[in-house]
PDB file of C-alpha atoms in Angstrom:
ATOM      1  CA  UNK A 137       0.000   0.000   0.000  1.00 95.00           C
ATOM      2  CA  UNK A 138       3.049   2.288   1.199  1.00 96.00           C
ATOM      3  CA  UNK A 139       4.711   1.954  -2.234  1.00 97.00           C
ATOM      4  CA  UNK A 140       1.321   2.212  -4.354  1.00 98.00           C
ATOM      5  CA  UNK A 141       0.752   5.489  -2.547  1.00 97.00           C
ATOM      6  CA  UNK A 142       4.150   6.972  -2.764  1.00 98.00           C
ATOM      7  CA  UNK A 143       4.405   6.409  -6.646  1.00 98.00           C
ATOM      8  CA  UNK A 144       0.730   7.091  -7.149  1.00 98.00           C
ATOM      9  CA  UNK A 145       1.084  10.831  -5.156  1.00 98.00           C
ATOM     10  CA  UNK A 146       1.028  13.169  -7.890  1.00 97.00           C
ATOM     11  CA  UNK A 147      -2.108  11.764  -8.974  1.00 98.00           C
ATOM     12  CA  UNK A 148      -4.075  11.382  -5.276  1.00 97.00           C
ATOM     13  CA  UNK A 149      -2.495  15.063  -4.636  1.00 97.00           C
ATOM     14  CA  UNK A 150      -4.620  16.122  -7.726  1.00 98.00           C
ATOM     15  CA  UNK A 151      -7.827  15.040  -6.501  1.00 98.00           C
ATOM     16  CA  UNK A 152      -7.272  16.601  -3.052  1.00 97.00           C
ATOM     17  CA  UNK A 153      -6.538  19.887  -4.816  1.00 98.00           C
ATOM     18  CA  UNK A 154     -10.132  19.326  -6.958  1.00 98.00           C
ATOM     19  CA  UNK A 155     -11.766  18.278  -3.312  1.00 97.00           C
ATOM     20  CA  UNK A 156     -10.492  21.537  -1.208  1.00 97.00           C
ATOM     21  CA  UNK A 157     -11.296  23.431  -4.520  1.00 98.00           C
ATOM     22  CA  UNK A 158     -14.682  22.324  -3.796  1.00 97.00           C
ATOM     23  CA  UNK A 159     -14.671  22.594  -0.650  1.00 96.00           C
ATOM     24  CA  UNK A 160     -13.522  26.060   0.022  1.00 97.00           C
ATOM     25  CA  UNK A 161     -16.016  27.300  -2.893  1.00 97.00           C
ATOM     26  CA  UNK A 162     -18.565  26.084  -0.637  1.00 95.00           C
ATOM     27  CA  UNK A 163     -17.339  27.618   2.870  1.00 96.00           C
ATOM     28  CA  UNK A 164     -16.097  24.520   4.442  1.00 94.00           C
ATOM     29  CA  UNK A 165     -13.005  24.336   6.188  1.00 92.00           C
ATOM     30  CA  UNK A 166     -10.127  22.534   4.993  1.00 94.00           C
ATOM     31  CA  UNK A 167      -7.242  21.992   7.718  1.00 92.00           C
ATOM     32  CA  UNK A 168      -8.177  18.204   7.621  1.00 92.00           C
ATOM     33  CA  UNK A 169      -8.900  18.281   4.011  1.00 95.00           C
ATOM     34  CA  UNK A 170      -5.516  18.900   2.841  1.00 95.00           C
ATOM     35  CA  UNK A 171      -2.900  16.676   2.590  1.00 95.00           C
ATOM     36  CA  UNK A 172       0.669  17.480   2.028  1.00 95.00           C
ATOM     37  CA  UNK A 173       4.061  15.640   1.146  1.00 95.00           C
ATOM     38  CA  UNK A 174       4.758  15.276   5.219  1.00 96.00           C
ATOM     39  CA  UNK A 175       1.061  13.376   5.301  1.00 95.00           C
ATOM     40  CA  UNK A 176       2.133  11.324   2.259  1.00 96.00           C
ATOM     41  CA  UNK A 177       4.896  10.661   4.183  1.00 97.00           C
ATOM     42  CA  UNK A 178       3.282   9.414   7.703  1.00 95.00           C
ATOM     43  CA  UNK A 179       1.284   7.555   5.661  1.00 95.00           C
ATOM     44  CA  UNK A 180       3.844   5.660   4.536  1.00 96.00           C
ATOM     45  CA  UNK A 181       4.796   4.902   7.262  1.00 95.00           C
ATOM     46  CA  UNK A 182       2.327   4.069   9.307  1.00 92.00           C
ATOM     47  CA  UNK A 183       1.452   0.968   6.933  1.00 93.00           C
ATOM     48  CA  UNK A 184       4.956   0.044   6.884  1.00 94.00           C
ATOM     49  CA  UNK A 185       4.929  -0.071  10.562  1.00 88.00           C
ATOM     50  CA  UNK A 186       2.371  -3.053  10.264  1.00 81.00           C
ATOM     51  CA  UNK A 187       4.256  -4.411   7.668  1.00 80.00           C
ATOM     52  CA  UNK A 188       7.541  -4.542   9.437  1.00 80.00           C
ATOM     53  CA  UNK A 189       5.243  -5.981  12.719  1.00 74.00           C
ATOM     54  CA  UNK A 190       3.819  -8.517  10.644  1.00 69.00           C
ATOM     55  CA  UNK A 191       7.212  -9.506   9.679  1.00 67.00           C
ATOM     56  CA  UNK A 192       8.759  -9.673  12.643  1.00 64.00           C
ATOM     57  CA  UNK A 193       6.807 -12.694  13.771  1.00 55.00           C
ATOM     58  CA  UNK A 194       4.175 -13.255  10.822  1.00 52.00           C
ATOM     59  CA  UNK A 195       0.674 -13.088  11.528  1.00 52.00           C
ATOM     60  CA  UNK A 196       0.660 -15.327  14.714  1.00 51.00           C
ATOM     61  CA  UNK A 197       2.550 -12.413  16.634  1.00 47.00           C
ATOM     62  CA  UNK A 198      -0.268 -10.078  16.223  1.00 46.00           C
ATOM     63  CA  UNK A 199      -2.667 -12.702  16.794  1.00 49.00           C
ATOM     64  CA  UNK A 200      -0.708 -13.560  20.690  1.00 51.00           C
ATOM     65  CA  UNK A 201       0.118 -10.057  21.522  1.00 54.00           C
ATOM     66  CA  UNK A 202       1.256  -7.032  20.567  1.00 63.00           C
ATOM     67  CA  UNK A 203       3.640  -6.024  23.067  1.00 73.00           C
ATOM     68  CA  UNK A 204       3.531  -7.033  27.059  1.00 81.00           C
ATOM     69  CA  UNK A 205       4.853  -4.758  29.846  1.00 83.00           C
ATOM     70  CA  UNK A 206       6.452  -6.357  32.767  1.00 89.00           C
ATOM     71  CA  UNK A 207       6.379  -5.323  36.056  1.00 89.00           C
ATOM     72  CA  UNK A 208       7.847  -6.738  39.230  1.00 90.00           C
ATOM     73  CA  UNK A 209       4.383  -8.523  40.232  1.00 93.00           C
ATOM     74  CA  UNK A 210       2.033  -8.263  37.267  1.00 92.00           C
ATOM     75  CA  UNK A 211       2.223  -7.482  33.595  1.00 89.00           C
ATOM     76  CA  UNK A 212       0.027  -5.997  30.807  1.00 85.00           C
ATOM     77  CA  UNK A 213      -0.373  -7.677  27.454  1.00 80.00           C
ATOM     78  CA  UNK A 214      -2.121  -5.537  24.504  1.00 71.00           C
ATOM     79  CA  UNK A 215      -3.429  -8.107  22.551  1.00 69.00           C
ATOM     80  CA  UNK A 216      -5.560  -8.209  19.382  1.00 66.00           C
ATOM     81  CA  UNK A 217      -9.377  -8.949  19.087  1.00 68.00           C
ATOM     82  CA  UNK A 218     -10.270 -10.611  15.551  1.00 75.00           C
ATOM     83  CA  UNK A 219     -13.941  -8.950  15.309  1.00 82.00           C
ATOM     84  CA  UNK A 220     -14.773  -9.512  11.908  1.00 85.00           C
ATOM     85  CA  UNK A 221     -15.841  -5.946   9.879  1.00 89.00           C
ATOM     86  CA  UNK A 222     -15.388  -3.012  11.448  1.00 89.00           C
ATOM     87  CA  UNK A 223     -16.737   0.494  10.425  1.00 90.00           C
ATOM     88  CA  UNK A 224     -14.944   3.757  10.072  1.00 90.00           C
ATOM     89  CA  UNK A 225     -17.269   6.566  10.253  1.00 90.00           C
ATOM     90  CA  UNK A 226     -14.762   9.943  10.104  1.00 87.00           C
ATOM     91  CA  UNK A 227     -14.994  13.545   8.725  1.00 85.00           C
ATOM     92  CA  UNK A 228     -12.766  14.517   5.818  1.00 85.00           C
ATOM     93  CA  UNK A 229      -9.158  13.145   6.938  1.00 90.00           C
ATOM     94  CA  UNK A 230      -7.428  11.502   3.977  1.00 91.00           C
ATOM     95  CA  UNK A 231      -4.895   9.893   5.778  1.00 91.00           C
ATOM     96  CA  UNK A 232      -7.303   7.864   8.109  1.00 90.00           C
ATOM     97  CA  UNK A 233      -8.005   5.395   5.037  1.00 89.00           C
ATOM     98  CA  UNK A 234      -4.361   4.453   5.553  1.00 90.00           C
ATOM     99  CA  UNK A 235      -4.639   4.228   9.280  1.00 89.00           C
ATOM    100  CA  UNK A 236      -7.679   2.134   9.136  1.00 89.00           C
ATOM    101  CA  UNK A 237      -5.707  -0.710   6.853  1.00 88.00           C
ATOM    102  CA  UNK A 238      -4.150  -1.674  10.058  1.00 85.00           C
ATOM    103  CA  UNK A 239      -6.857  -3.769  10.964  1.00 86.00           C
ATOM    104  CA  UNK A 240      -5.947  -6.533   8.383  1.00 87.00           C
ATOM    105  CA  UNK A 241      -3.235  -7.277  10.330  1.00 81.00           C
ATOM    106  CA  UNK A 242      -5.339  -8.887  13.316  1.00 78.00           C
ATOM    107  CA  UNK A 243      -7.633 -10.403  10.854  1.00 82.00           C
ATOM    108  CA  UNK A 244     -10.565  -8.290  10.758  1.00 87.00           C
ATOM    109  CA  UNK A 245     -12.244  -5.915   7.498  1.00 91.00           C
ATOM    110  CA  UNK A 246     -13.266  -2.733   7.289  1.00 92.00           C
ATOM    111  CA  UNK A 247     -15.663  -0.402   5.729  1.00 93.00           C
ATOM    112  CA  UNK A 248     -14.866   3.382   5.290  1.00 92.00           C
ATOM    113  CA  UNK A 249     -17.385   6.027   5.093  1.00 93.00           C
ATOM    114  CA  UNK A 250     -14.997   9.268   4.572  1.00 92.00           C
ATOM    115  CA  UNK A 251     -16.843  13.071   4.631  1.00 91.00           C
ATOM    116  CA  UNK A 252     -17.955  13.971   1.300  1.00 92.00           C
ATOM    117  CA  UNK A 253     -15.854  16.738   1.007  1.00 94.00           C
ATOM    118  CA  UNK A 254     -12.652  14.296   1.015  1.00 95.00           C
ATOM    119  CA  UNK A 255     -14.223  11.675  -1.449  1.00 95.00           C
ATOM    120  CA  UNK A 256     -12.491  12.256  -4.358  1.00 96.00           C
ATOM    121  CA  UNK A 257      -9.253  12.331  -2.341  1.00 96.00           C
ATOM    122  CA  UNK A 258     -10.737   8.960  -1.063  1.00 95.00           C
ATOM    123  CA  UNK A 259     -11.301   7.305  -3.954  1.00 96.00           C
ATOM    124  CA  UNK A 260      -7.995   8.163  -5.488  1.00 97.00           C
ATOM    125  CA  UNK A 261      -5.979   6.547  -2.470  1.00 96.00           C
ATOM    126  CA  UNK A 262      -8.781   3.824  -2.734  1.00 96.00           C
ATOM    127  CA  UNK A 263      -8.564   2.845  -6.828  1.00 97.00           C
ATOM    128  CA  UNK A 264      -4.602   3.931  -7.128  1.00 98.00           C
ATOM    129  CA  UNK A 265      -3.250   2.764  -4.000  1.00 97.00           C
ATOM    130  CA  UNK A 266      -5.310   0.280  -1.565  1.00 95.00           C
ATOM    131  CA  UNK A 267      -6.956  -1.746  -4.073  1.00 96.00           C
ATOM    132  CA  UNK A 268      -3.721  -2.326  -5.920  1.00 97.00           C
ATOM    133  CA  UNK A 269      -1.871  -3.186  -2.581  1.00 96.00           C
ATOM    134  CA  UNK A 270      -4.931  -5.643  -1.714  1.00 95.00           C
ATOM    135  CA  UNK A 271      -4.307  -7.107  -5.026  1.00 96.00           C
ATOM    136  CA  UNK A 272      -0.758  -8.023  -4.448  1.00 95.00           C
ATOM    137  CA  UNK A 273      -1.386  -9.487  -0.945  1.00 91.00           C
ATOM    138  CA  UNK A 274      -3.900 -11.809  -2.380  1.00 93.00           C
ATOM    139  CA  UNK A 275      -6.804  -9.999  -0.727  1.00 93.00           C
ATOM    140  CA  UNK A 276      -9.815  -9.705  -2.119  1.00 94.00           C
ATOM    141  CA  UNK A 277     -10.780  -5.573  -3.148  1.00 91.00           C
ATOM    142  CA  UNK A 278     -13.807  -5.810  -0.209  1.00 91.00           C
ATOM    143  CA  UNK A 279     -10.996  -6.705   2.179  1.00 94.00           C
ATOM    144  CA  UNK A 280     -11.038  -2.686   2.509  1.00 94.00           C
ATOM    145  CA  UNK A 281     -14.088  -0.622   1.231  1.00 93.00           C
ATOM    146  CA  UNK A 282     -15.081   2.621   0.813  1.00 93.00           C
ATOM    147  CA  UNK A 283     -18.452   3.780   0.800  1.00 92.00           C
ATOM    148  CA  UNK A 284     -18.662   5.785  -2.098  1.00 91.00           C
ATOM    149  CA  UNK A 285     -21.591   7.915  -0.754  1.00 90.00           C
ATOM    150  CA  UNK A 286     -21.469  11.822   0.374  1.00 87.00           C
ATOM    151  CA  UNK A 287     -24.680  11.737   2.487  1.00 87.00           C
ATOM    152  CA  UNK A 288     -24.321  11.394   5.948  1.00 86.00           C
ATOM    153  CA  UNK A 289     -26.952   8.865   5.996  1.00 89.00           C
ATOM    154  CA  UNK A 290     -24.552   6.373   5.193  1.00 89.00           C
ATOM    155  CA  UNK A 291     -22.868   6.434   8.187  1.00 86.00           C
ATOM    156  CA  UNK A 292     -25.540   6.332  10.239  1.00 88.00           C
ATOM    157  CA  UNK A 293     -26.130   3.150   8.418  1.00 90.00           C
ATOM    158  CA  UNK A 294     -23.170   1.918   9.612  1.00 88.00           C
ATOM    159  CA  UNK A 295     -23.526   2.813  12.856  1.00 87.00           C
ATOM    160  CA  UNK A 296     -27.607   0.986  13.299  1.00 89.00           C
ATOM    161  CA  UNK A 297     -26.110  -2.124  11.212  1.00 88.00           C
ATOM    162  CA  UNK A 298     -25.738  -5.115  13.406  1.00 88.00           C
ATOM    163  CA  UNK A 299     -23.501  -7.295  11.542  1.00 87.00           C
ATOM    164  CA  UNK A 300     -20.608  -5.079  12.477  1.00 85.00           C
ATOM    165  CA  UNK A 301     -18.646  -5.794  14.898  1.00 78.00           C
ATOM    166  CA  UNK A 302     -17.604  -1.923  15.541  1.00 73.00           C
ATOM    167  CA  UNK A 303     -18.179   1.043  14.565  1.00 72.00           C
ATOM    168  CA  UNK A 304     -16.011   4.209  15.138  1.00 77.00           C
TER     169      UNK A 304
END
């Protein structure tokens, strides 16, 4: 995903220009909107921090534990919960698609409903990054979805659906 986005940039940069175009000819705000090279760039990173976790012990890892903290008489483990599909309801922050890809990594799905003044921006990342990543990992393209909706109604959807295991 980290590599689709990076060589994919000048393209998903254009459609956030066209989306806080929009956006600003309509009175929104735009601090969220907006991405920027340093975004790109966290992005990145972020999904090649689960990549590099995943490879440090594979799958199995994430499935025992993430990390445990040791103490002279007790310990805390953060462990992983496989839920199944889990919904992302947020306002118009590009980078959260890439964020929200970490929950592959414990085994679970998700569906993305992204404020319709970032959609464009959304489905860039979506058709010229994610889907291609998915691809080459073997997943299927529903592995990671993106409601392609501006209406809010959609994520109340999400949030009154039952089959999910969690929605934020």
């Amino acid at each position: 995903f980290a590599d689709h986005l990076l060589a994919q940039w000048g393209a998903i940069q254009g459609a956030n220009d066209d989306d806080v175009r929009h956006a600003r000819s309509r009175g929104r705000s735009t601090t969220r909107l907006e991405v920027s090279d340093r975004v790109r760039d966290e992005m990145a990173a972020g999904l090649r921090g689960w990549a590099a976790r995943l490879d440090e012990g594979g799958a199995d890892t994430l499935s025992r534990g993430l990390s445990t903290l040791d103490h002279d008489t007790w310990s805390v483990e953060t462990l992983t919960a496989p839920l199944g599909v889990i919904a992302f309801v947020f306002e118009g922050r590009p980078n959260v698609l890439a964020d929200a890809a970490g929950v592959l990594a414990s085994g679970n799905t998700a569906v993305l409903r992204i404020g319709g003044d970032a959609l464009g921006t959304a489905a860039a990342i979506r058709d010229l990054a994610m889907l291609p990543a998915l691809r080459d990992a073997g997943l299927p393209d529903g592995a990671l979805a993106v409601v392609p909706v501006r209406d809010r109604s959609a994520g109340w959807a999400l949030f009154s659906d039952p089959r999910l295991a969690l929605a934020v």
